Amino acid sequence: MQSSAGAPGWAQLLPLVIVVVVLTIRMIRPTRISVTRMWITPIVLCGLAAVAVYANQQAEPAPFWAIALGIVAGLATGSPFGVLRGVHTDVRAADRPGVMYLGSSWITAAIFIGAFALRYAARELMPHSGILAGIIGDALLAFAIAFIATSYVVIFRKYESLPKTAT
């Protein structure tokens, strides 16, 4: 996305700030979610990541091993943060089977804000195009997917361990 000559520098940060604010508000409020809907997000993210990695490979070809290394690094670093989020998220059964309430979690908001800050810092400190930028972008996608998927695994396990009540 190119900015026009008349657009101020802060205008490029505005979409990022909006996303961070919306995500933070959603994370600090309890939400109701079905088990089925919970698994849709990681599946959609995996599909989008595959398309993004393929498109990036077409624009800036990189060695397969480098892409794989970036993705493995992203998965390896995102998983512990996902477990941390899952452990710190309060899970309660809802009035219907297969539906749960996820409590607010300040740690989740902190992790997301930290991830956005790291991504912004990485983009500012390195060239905006080239093989390295693509590999780091792929690693960040893998980080996000691992974060969400592992947190949902921990949350699902917490939900499954709740005492079953007769309705």
Coordinates of N, CA, C and O in Angstrom, one line a residue:
M1 N 0.8 -1.2 0.0 CA 0.0 0.0 0.0 C 0.9 1.2 0.0 O 1.7 1.4 0.9
Q2 N 0.8 2.0 -1.0 CA 1.6 3.3 -1.1 C 0.8 4.4 -0.6 O -0.4 4.5 -0.8
S3 N 1.5 5.3 0.1 CA 0.8 6.5 0.6 C 1.0 7.6 -0.4 O 2.1 7.7 -1.0
S4 N 0.1 8.5 -0.4 CA 0.2 9.7 -1.3 C 1.2 10.7 -0.6 O 1.4 10.6 0.6
A5 N 1.7 11.6 -1.4 CA 2.7 12.6 -0.9 C 2.0 13.4 0.1 O 2.7 13.9 1.0
G6 N 0.7 13.7 0.1 CA 0.1 14.5 1.0 C -0.4 13.8 2.3 O -0.7 14.5 3.3
A7 N -0.3 12.5 2.4 CA -0.8 11.8 3.6 C 0.3 11.8 4.7 O 1.5 11.6 4.4
P8 N -0.1 12.2 5.9 CA 0.9 12.2 7.0 C 1.4 10.8 7.3 O 0.7 9.8 7.1
G9 N 2.5 10.7 8.0 CA 3.1 9.4 8.3 C 2.3 8.6 9.3 O 2.2 7.4 9.3
W10 N 1.5 9.3 10.2 CA 0.7 8.6 11.2 C -0.5 7.9 10.5 O -1.0 7.0 11.1
A11 N -0.8 8.3 9.3 CA -2.0 7.7 8.6 C -1.7 6.2 8.3 O -2.6 5.4 8.2
Q12 N -0.4 5.9 8.1 CA -0.1 4.5 7.8 C -0.2 3.6 9.1 O -0.5 2.4 9.0
L13 N -0.1 4.2 10.2 CA -0.2 3.5 11.5 C -1.7 3.4 11.9 O -2.0 2.5 12.8
L14 N -2.6 4.2 11.4 CA -4.0 4.2 11.8 C -4.7 2.8 11.7 O -5.3 2.4 12.6
P15 N -4.5 2.1 10.6 CA -5.2 0.8 10.5 C -4.6 -0.2 11.6 O -5.4 -0.9 12.2
L16 N -3.3 -0.1 11.8 CA -2.8 -1.0 12.8 C -3.3 -0.7 14.2 O -3.7 -1.6 15.0
V17 N -3.4 0.6 14.5 CA -3.9 1.0 15.8 C -5.4 0.6 16.0 O -5.8 0.1 17.0
I18 N -6.2 0.7 14.9 CA -7.6 0.3 15.0 C -7.7 -1.2 15.2 O -8.5 -1.6 16.1
V19 N -6.9 -2.0 14.5 CA -6.9 -3.4 14.7 C -6.5 -3.8 16.2 O -7.2 -4.6 16.8
V20 N -5.5 -3.2 16.7 CA -5.0 -3.4 18.0 C -6.1 -3.1 19.1 O -6.3 -3.8 20.0
V21 N -6.7 -1.9 18.9 CA -7.8 -1.5 19.8 C -8.9 -2.4 19.8 O -9.4 -2.9 20.8
V22 N -9.4 -2.8 18.6 CA -10.5 -3.7 18.5 C -10.2 -5.1 19.1 O -11.0 -5.6 19.9
L23 N -9.0 -5.6 18.8 CA -8.6 -6.9 19.4 C -8.5 -6.8 20.9 O -9.0 -7.7 21.6
T24 N -8.0 -5.7 21.4 CA -7.8 -5.6 22.8 C -9.2 -5.5 23.5 O -9.4 -6.1 24.5
I25 N -10.1 -4.8 22.9 CA -11.5 -4.6 23.5 C -12.1 -6.0 23.5 O -12.8 -6.4 24.5
R26 N -12.0 -6.8 22.4 CA -12.6 -8.1 22.4 C -12.0 -9.0 23.4 O -12.6 -9.9 23.9
M27 N -10.7 -8.9 23.7 CA -10.0 -9.8 24.6 C -10.2 -9.5 26.0 O -10.1 -10.3 26.9
I28 N -10.6 -8.2 26.4 CA -10.8 -7.9 27.8 C -12.2 -8.1 28.2 O -12.6 -7.8 29.3
R29 N -13.1 -8.5 27.3 CA -14.5 -8.8 27.6 C -14.7 -10.2 27.4 O -14.3 -10.9 26.5
P30 N -15.5 -10.8 28.4 CA -15.9 -12.2 28.2 C -16.7 -12.4 26.9 O -17.5 -11.6 26.5
T31 N -16.5 -13.6 26.2 CA -17.2 -13.8 25.0 C -17.8 -15.2 25.0 O -17.3 -16.1 25.7
R32 N -18.8 -15.4 24.3 CA -19.5 -16.7 24.2 C -19.1 -17.3 22.8 O -19.3 -16.6 21.8
I33 N -18.7 -18.5 22.8 CA -18.3 -19.1 21.5 C -18.6 -20.6 21.5 O -18.6 -21.3 22.5
S34 N -19.0 -21.1 20.3 CA -19.3 -22.5 20.2 C -17.9 -23.2 19.9 O -17.0 -22.7 19.3
V35 N -17.9 -24.5 20.3 CA -16.7 -25.3 20.0 C -16.4 -25.4 18.5 O -15.3 -25.3 18.0
T36 N -17.5 -25.5 17.7 CA -17.3 -25.6 16.2 C -16.8 -24.3 15.7 O -15.8 -24.3 14.9
R37 N -17.3 -23.2 16.1 CA -16.8 -21.9 15.6 C -15.4 -21.6 16.0 O -14.6 -20.9 15.3
M38 N -15.0 -22.1 17.2 CA -13.7 -21.9 17.7 C -12.6 -22.5 16.8 O -11.6 -21.9 16.6
W39 N -12.9 -23.6 16.1 CA -12.0 -24.2 15.2 C -12.0 -23.7 13.8 O -11.0 -23.9 13.0
I40 N -12.9 -22.9 13.5 CA -13.0 -22.3 12.1 C -11.8 -21.3 12.0 O -11.2 -21.2 10.9
T41 N -11.5 -20.5 13.0 CA -10.5 -19.4 12.9 C -9.1 -20.0 12.5 O -8.5 -19.6 11.5
P42 N -8.6 -21.1 13.2 CA -7.3 -21.6 12.8 C -7.3 -22.2 11.4 O -6.4 -22.1 10.6
I43 N -8.5 -22.8 11.0 CA -8.5 -23.4 9.6 C -8.5 -22.3 8.6 O -7.7 -22.5 7.6
V44 N -9.2 -21.3 8.8 CA -9.2 -20.2 7.8 C -7.8 -19.5 7.8 O -7.3 -19.2 6.7
L45 N -7.2 -19.3 8.9 CA -5.9 -18.7 9.0 C -4.9 -19.6 8.3 O -4.0 -19.1 7.6
C46 N -5.0 -20.9 8.4 CA -4.0 -21.8 7.7 C -4.2 -21.6 6.2 O -3.2 -21.6 5.4
G47 N -5.4 -21.6 5.7 CA -5.7 -21.4 4.3 C -5.1 -20.0 3.8 O -4.5 -20.0 2.7
L48 N -5.4 -19.0 4.5 CA -4.9 -17.6 4.2 C -3.4 -17.6 4.2 O -2.7 -17.0 3.3
A49 N -2.8 -18.3 5.2 CA -1.3 -18.3 5.3 C -0.7 -19.1 4.1 O 0.3 -18.6 3.5
A50 N -1.3 -20.2 3.7 CA -0.8 -20.9 2.5 C -0.9 -20.1 1.3 O 0.1 -20.0 0.5
V51 N -2.0 -19.3 1.1 CA -2.1 -18.4 -0.1 C -1.0 -17.3 0.0 O -0.4 -17.0 -1.0
A52 N -0.8 -16.8 1.2 CA 0.2 -15.7 1.3 C 1.6 -16.2 1.1 O 2.4 -15.5 0.4
V53 N 1.9 -17.4 1.6 CA 3.2 -17.9 1.4 C 3.5 -18.2 -0.1 O 4.5 -17.9 -0.7
Y54 N 2.4 -18.8 -0.8 CA 2.5 -19.0 -2.2 C 2.7 -17.7 -3.0 O 3.6 -17.7 -3.9
A55 N 1.9 -16.7 -2.7 CA 2.0 -15.5 -3.4 C 3.4 -14.8 -3.1 O 4.0 -14.2 -4.1
N56 N 3.9 -14.9 -1.9 CA 5.2 -14.3 -1.6 C 6.3 -15.1 -2.4 O 7.2 -14.5 -2.8
Q57 N 6.1 -16.4 -2.5 CA 7.1 -17.2 -3.2 C 7.1 -16.8 -4.7 O 8.1 -16.9 -5.3
Q58 N 5.9 -16.5 -5.2 CA 5.9 -16.1 -6.6 C 6.5 -14.7 -6.9 O 7.2 -14.5 -7.9
A59 N 6.4 -13.8 -5.9 CA 6.9 -12.5 -6.0 C 8.4 -12.4 -5.7 O 9.2 -11.8 -6.4
E60 N 8.8 -13.1 -4.6 CA 10.2 -13.1 -4.2 C 10.6 -14.6 -3.9 O 10.5 -15.0 -2.8
P61 N 11.0 -15.3 -4.9 CA 11.4 -16.7 -4.6 C 12.5 -16.9 -3.6 O 13.5 -16.1 -3.6
A62 N 12.3 -17.8 -2.7 CA 13.3 -18.1 -1.7 C 13.5 -19.6 -1.6 O 12.6 -20.4 -2.0
P63 N 14.6 -20.0 -1.1 CA 14.8 -21.5 -1.0 C 13.8 -22.2 -0.1 O 13.4 -21.6 0.9
F64 N 13.4 -23.4 -0.5 CA 12.4 -24.1 0.3 C 12.8 -24.2 1.8 O 12.0 -24.1 2.7
W65 N 14.1 -24.6 2.0 CA 14.6 -24.8 3.3 C 14.5 -23.5 4.2 O 14.2 -23.6 5.4
A66 N 14.6 -22.3 3.6 CA 14.5 -21.1 4.3 C 13.1 -20.8 4.7 O 12.8 -20.3 5.8
I67 N 12.2 -21.1 3.8 CA 10.8 -20.9 4.1 C 10.3 -21.8 5.2 O 9.7 -21.5 6.2
A68 N 10.8 -23.1 5.1 CA 10.4 -24.1 6.1 C 11.0 -23.7 7.4 O 10.3 -23.9 8.5
L69 N 12.2 -23.2 7.4 CA 12.9 -22.8 8.7 C 12.1 -21.7 9.3 O 11.9 -21.7 10.6
G70 N 11.7 -20.7 8.5 CA 10.9 -19.6 9.1 C 9.6 -20.0 9.6 O 9.2 -19.6 10.7
I71 N 8.9 -20.9 8.9 CA 7.6 -21.4 9.4 C 7.8 -22.2 10.7 O 7.0 -22.1 11.6
V72 N 8.8 -23.1 10.7 CA 9.0 -23.9 11.9 C 9.4 -23.0 13.1 O 8.9 -23.2 14.2
A73 N 10.2 -21.9 12.9 CA 10.5 -21.0 13.9 C 9.3 -20.3 14.4 O 9.1 -20.1 15.6
G74 N 8.4 -19.9 13.5 CA 7.2 -19.2 13.9 C 6.3 -20.1 14.7 O 5.7 -19.7 15.7
L75 N 6.1 -21.4 14.3 CA 5.3 -22.4 15.0 C 5.9 -22.6 16.4 O 5.2 -22.7 17.4
A76 N 7.3 -22.8 16.5 CA 7.9 -23.0 17.7 C 7.8 -21.9 18.7 O 7.7 -22.1 19.9
T77 N 7.8 -20.7 18.2 CA 7.7 -19.5 19.2 C 6.3 -19.2 19.5 O 6.0 -18.7 20.6
G78 N 5.4 -19.5 18.6 CA 3.9 -19.1 18.8 C 3.3 -20.1 19.8 O 2.4 -19.7 20.5
S79 N 3.7 -21.4 19.8 CA 3.0 -22.4 20.6 C 3.1 -22.1 22.1 O 2.1 -22.2 22.8
P80 N 4.3 -21.8 22.6 CA 4.3 -21.5 24.1 C 3.4 -20.3 24.5 O 2.8 -20.3 25.5
F81 N 3.4 -19.3 23.6 CA 2.5 -18.1 23.9 C 1.0 -18.5 23.8 O 0.2 -18.0 24.6
G82 N 0.7 -19.4 22.9 CA -0.7 -19.9 22.9 C -1.1 -20.7 24.1 O -2.2 -20.6 24.6
V83 N -0.1 -21.6 24.6 CA -0.4 -22.3 25.8 C -0.6 -21.3 27.0 O -1.5 -21.5 27.8
L84 N 0.3 -20.3 27.0 CA 0.1 -19.3 28.1 C -1.2 -18.6 28.0 O -1.9 -18.4 29.0
R85 N -1.7 -18.3 26.8 CA -3.0 -17.7 26.7 C -4.1 -18.6 27.2 O -5.0 -18.3 27.9
G86 N -4.0 -19.9 26.7 CA -5.0 -20.9 27.1 C -5.1 -21.1 28.6 O -6.2 -21.2 29.2
V87 N -3.9 -21.1 29.2 CA -3.9 -21.3 30.7 C -4.5 -20.1 31.4 O -5.2 -20.3 32.5
H88 N -4.3 -18.9 30.9 CA -4.8 -17.7 31.6 C -6.2 -17.3 31.1 O -6.7 -16.2 31.5
T89 N -6.9 -18.1 30.3 CA -8.2 -17.8 29.9 C -9.2 -18.6 30.7 O -9.1 -19.8 30.8
D90 N -10.1 -17.9 31.4 CA -11.2 -18.5 32.1 C -12.2 -19.1 31.2 O -12.7 -18.5 30.3
V91 N -12.5 -20.4 31.4 CA -13.5 -21.1 30.6 C -14.7 -21.6 31.5 O -14.4 -22.2 32.5
R92 N -15.9 -21.2 31.1 CA -17.1 -21.7 31.8 C -18.1 -22.3 30.7 O -18.1 -21.8 29.6
A93 N -18.8 -23.2 31.2 CA -19.8 -23.8 30.3 C -21.0 -22.8 30.2 O -21.3 -22.1 31.1
A94 N -21.6 -22.8 29.0 CA -22.8 -22.0 28.7 C -24.0 -22.8 28.9 O -24.0 -24.0 29.4
D95 N -25.2 -22.2 28.6 CA -26.4 -22.9 28.9 C -26.7 -24.0 27.9 O -27.6 -24.8 28.1
R96 N -26.0 -24.0 26.7 CA -26.2 -25.1 25.7 C -25.0 -25.9 25.6 O -23.8 -25.4 25.8
P97 N -25.1 -27.2 25.3 CA -24.0 -28.0 25.1 C -23.2 -27.6 23.9 O -23.7 -27.1 22.9
G98 N -21.8 -27.7 24.0 CA -21.0 -27.2 22.9 C -20.7 -25.8 22.8 O -20.1 -25.3 21.9
V99 N -21.2 -25.0 23.8 CA -21.0 -23.6 23.9 C -20.3 -23.2 25.2 O -20.7 -23.8 26.2
M100 N -19.4 -22.3 25.1 CA -18.6 -21.9 26.3 C -18.5 -20.4 26.4 O -18.6 -19.7 25.4
Y101 N -18.2 -19.9 27.6 CA -17.8 -18.5 27.8 C -16.3 -18.5 28.0 O -15.8 -19.2 28.9
L102 N -15.7 -17.6 27.3 CA -14.2 -17.4 27.5 C -14.1 -16.1 28.2 O -14.6 -15.1 27.8
G103 N -13.5 -16.2 29.4 CA -13.3 -15.0 30.2 C -12.2 -14.1 29.6 O -11.5 -14.4 28.7
S104 N -12.2 -12.9 30.1 CA -11.2 -11.9 29.6 C -9.8 -12.3 30.1 O -9.6 -13.0 31.1
S105 N -8.8 -11.9 29.4 CA -7.4 -12.3 29.7 C -6.5 -11.1 29.3 O -6.3 -10.9 28.1
W106 N -6.0 -10.5 30.3 CA -5.1 -9.4 30.0 C -3.8 -9.9 29.3 O -3.2 -9.2 28.5
I107 N -3.4 -11.1 29.6 CA -2.2 -11.7 29.0 C -2.4 -11.8 27.5 O -1.4 -11.6 26.8
T108 N -3.6 -12.2 27.1 CA -3.9 -12.3 25.7 C -3.7 -11.0 25.0 O -3.1 -10.9 23.9
A109 N -4.3 -9.9 25.6 CA -4.1 -8.6 25.0 C -2.7 -8.2 24.9 O -2.2 -7.6 23.9
A110 N -1.9 -8.5 26.0 CA -0.5 -8.1 26.1 C 0.3 -8.8 25.0 O 1.2 -8.2 24.3
I111 N 0.0 -10.1 24.8 CA 0.7 -10.9 23.8 C 0.4 -10.3 22.4 O 1.3 -10.2 21.5
F112 N -0.9 -10.1 22.1 CA -1.2 -9.5 20.8 C -0.6 -8.2 20.5 O 0.0 -7.9 19.5
I113 N -0.6 -7.3 21.5 CA 0.0 -6.0 21.4 C 1.5 -6.1 21.2 O 2.1 -5.5 20.3
G114 N 2.1 -7.0 21.9 CA 3.5 -7.3 21.8 C 3.9 -7.8 20.4 O 4.9 -7.4 19.8
A115 N 3.0 -8.7 19.9 CA 3.3 -9.3 18.6 C 3.2 -8.2 17.5 O 4.0 -8.2 16.6
F116 N 2.2 -7.4 17.6 CA 2.1 -6.3 16.6 C 3.3 -5.3 16.7 O 3.8 -4.9 15.7
A117 N 3.7 -5.0 17.9 CA 4.9 -4.2 18.1 C 6.1 -4.8 17.5 O 6.9 -4.1 16.9
L118 N 6.3 -6.1 17.8 CA 7.5 -6.8 17.2 C 7.4 -6.8 15.7 O 8.5 -6.6 15.0
R119 N 6.3 -7.0 15.1 CA 6.1 -7.1 13.7 C 6.4 -5.7 13.1 O 7.1 -5.6 12.1
Y120 N 5.9 -4.6 13.7 CA 6.2 -3.3 13.3 C 7.7 -3.0 13.3 O 8.2 -2.4 12.4
A121 N 8.3 -3.3 14.5 CA 9.7 -3.1 14.6 C 10.5 -3.8 13.6 O 11.5 -3.3 13.0
A122 N 10.2 -5.1 13.3 CA 10.9 -5.9 12.3 C 10.8 -5.2 10.9 O 11.7 -5.2 10.2
R123 N 9.6 -4.8 10.6 CA 9.4 -4.2 9.3 C 10.1 -2.8 9.1 O 10.6 -2.5 8.1
E124 N 10.3 -2.1 10.2 CA 11.0 -0.8 10.2 C 12.5 -1.0 10.1 O 13.2 -0.2 9.6
L125 N 13.0 -2.1 10.7 CA 14.4 -2.3 10.8 C 15.0 -3.1 9.7 O 16.2 -3.2 9.6
M126 N 14.2 -3.6 8.8 CA 14.7 -4.4 7.7 C 14.1 -3.9 6.4 O 13.1 -3.2 6.4
P127 N 14.7 -4.2 5.3 CA 14.2 -3.8 4.0 C 12.8 -4.3 3.8 O 12.4 -5.4 4.3
H128 N 11.9 -3.6 3.1 CA 10.5 -3.9 2.9 C 10.3 -5.0 1.9 O 9.2 -5.4 1.6
S129 N 11.3 -5.4 1.2 CA 11.2 -6.4 0.2 C 12.4 -7.3 0.2 O 13.4 -6.9 0.7
G130 N 12.3 -8.4 -0.5 CA 13.4 -9.3 -0.6 C 13.1 -10.6 0.1 O 12.1 -10.8 0.8
I131 N 14.1 -11.5 0.0 CA 13.9 -12.9 0.6 C 13.7 -12.8 2.1 O 12.8 -13.5 2.6
L132 N 14.6 -12.1 2.8 CA 14.5 -12.1 4.2 C 13.2 -11.5 4.7 O 12.6 -12.1 5.7
A133 N 12.7 -10.5 4.1 CA 11.4 -9.9 4.5 C 10.3 -11.0 4.3 O 9.4 -11.1 5.2
G134 N 10.3 -11.7 3.2 CA 9.3 -12.8 3.0 C 9.4 -13.9 4.0 O 8.4 -14.4 4.5
I135 N 10.6 -14.3 4.3 CA 10.7 -15.4 5.3 C 10.3 -14.9 6.7 O 9.6 -15.7 7.4
I136 N 10.6 -13.7 7.1 CA 10.1 -13.2 8.4 C 8.6 -13.1 8.4 O 7.9 -13.4 9.4
G137 N 8.1 -12.6 7.3 CA 6.6 -12.5 7.2 C 5.9 -13.9 7.3 O 4.9 -14.1 8.0
D138 N 6.5 -14.9 6.7 CA 6.0 -16.3 6.8 C 6.1 -16.8 8.2 O 5.2 -17.4 8.7
A139 N 7.2 -16.5 8.9 CA 7.4 -16.9 10.3 C 6.3 -16.2 11.2 O 5.8 -16.8 12.1
L140 N 6.0 -14.9 10.9 CA 5.0 -14.2 11.7 C 3.6 -14.8 11.5 O 2.8 -14.9 12.4
L141 N 3.3 -15.2 10.3 CA 2.1 -15.9 10.0 C 2.0 -17.2 10.8 O 1.0 -17.5 11.4
A142 N 3.1 -18.0 10.8 CA 3.1 -19.2 11.5 C 3.0 -19.0 13.0 O 2.3 -19.8 13.7
F143 N 3.6 -17.9 13.5 CA 3.5 -17.6 14.9 C 2.0 -17.3 15.3 O 1.5 -17.9 16.3
A144 N 1.3 -16.6 14.5 CA -0.1 -16.2 14.7 C -1.0 -17.5 14.7 O -1.8 -17.7 15.6
I145 N -0.7 -18.4 13.7 CA -1.5 -19.6 13.7 C -1.2 -20.5 14.8 O -2.2 -21.1 15.5
A146 N 0.0 -20.7 15.2 CA 0.4 -21.5 16.3 C -0.2 -20.9 17.6 O -0.7 -21.7 18.5
F147 N -0.1 -19.6 17.8 CA -0.7 -19.0 19.0 C -2.1 -19.3 19.1 O -2.6 -19.7 20.2
I148 N -2.9 -19.1 18.1 CA -4.3 -19.3 18.1 C -4.7 -20.7 18.3 O -5.5 -21.1 19.1
A149 N -4.1 -21.6 17.5 CA -4.4 -23.0 17.5 C -4.0 -23.7 18.9 O -4.9 -24.4 19.5
T150 N -2.9 -23.4 19.4 CA -2.5 -24.0 20.7 C -3.3 -23.4 21.8 O -3.7 -24.2 22.8
S151 N -3.7 -22.1 21.8 CA -4.5 -21.6 22.8 C -5.9 -22.3 22.8 O -6.5 -22.6 23.8
Y152 N -6.4 -22.5 21.6 CA -7.7 -23.2 21.5 C -7.7 -24.6 21.9 O -8.6 -25.1 22.5
V153 N -6.5 -25.3 21.7 CA -6.4 -26.7 22.2 C -6.5 -26.7 23.7 O -7.2 -27.5 24.4
V154 N -5.7 -25.8 24.4 CA -5.7 -25.7 25.9 C -7.1 -25.3 26.4 O -7.6 -25.9 27.3
I155 N -7.7 -24.3 25.7 CA -9.1 -23.9 26.1 C -10.1 -25.0 25.9 O -10.9 -25.3 26.8
F156 N -10.0 -25.8 24.8 CA -10.9 -26.9 24.6 C -10.7 -28.0 25.7 O -11.7 -28.5 26.2
R157 N -9.5 -28.2 26.0 CA -9.2 -29.2 27.1 C -9.8 -28.7 28.4 O -10.3 -29.5 29.2
K158 N -9.7 -27.5 28.7 CA -10.3 -26.9 29.9 C -11.8 -27.1 29.9 O -12.5 -27.4 30.9
Y159 N -12.4 -26.8 28.7 CA -13.9 -27.0 28.5 C -14.3 -28.4 28.7 O -15.3 -28.7 29.4
E160 N -13.5 -29.3 28.1 CA -13.9 -30.7 28.2 C -13.7 -31.2 29.7 O -14.4 -32.2 30.1
S161 N -12.9 -30.6 30.5 CA -12.7 -31.1 31.9 C -13.7 -30.5 32.8 O -13.8 -30.9 34.0
L162 N -14.6 -29.6 32.3 CA -15.6 -29.0 33.2 C -16.6 -30.1 33.5 O -16.9 -31.0 32.7
P163 N -17.2 -30.0 34.8 CA -18.2 -31.0 35.1 C -19.4 -30.8 34.2 O -19.9 -29.7 33.9
K164 N -19.9 -31.9 33.7 CA -21.1 -31.9 32.9 C -22.4 -31.8 33.7 O -22.5 -32.5 34.7
T165 N -23.2 -30.8 33.4 CA -24.4 -30.6 34.1 C -25.6 -31.0 33.3 O -25.6 -30.9 32.1
A166 N -26.6 -31.6 34.0 CA -27.8 -32.0 33.3 C -28.6 -30.8 32.9 O -28.9 -30.0 33.7
T167 N -29.1 -30.8 31.7 CA -30.0 -29.6 31.2 C -31.3 -30.1 30.9 O -31.6 -31.2 30.6

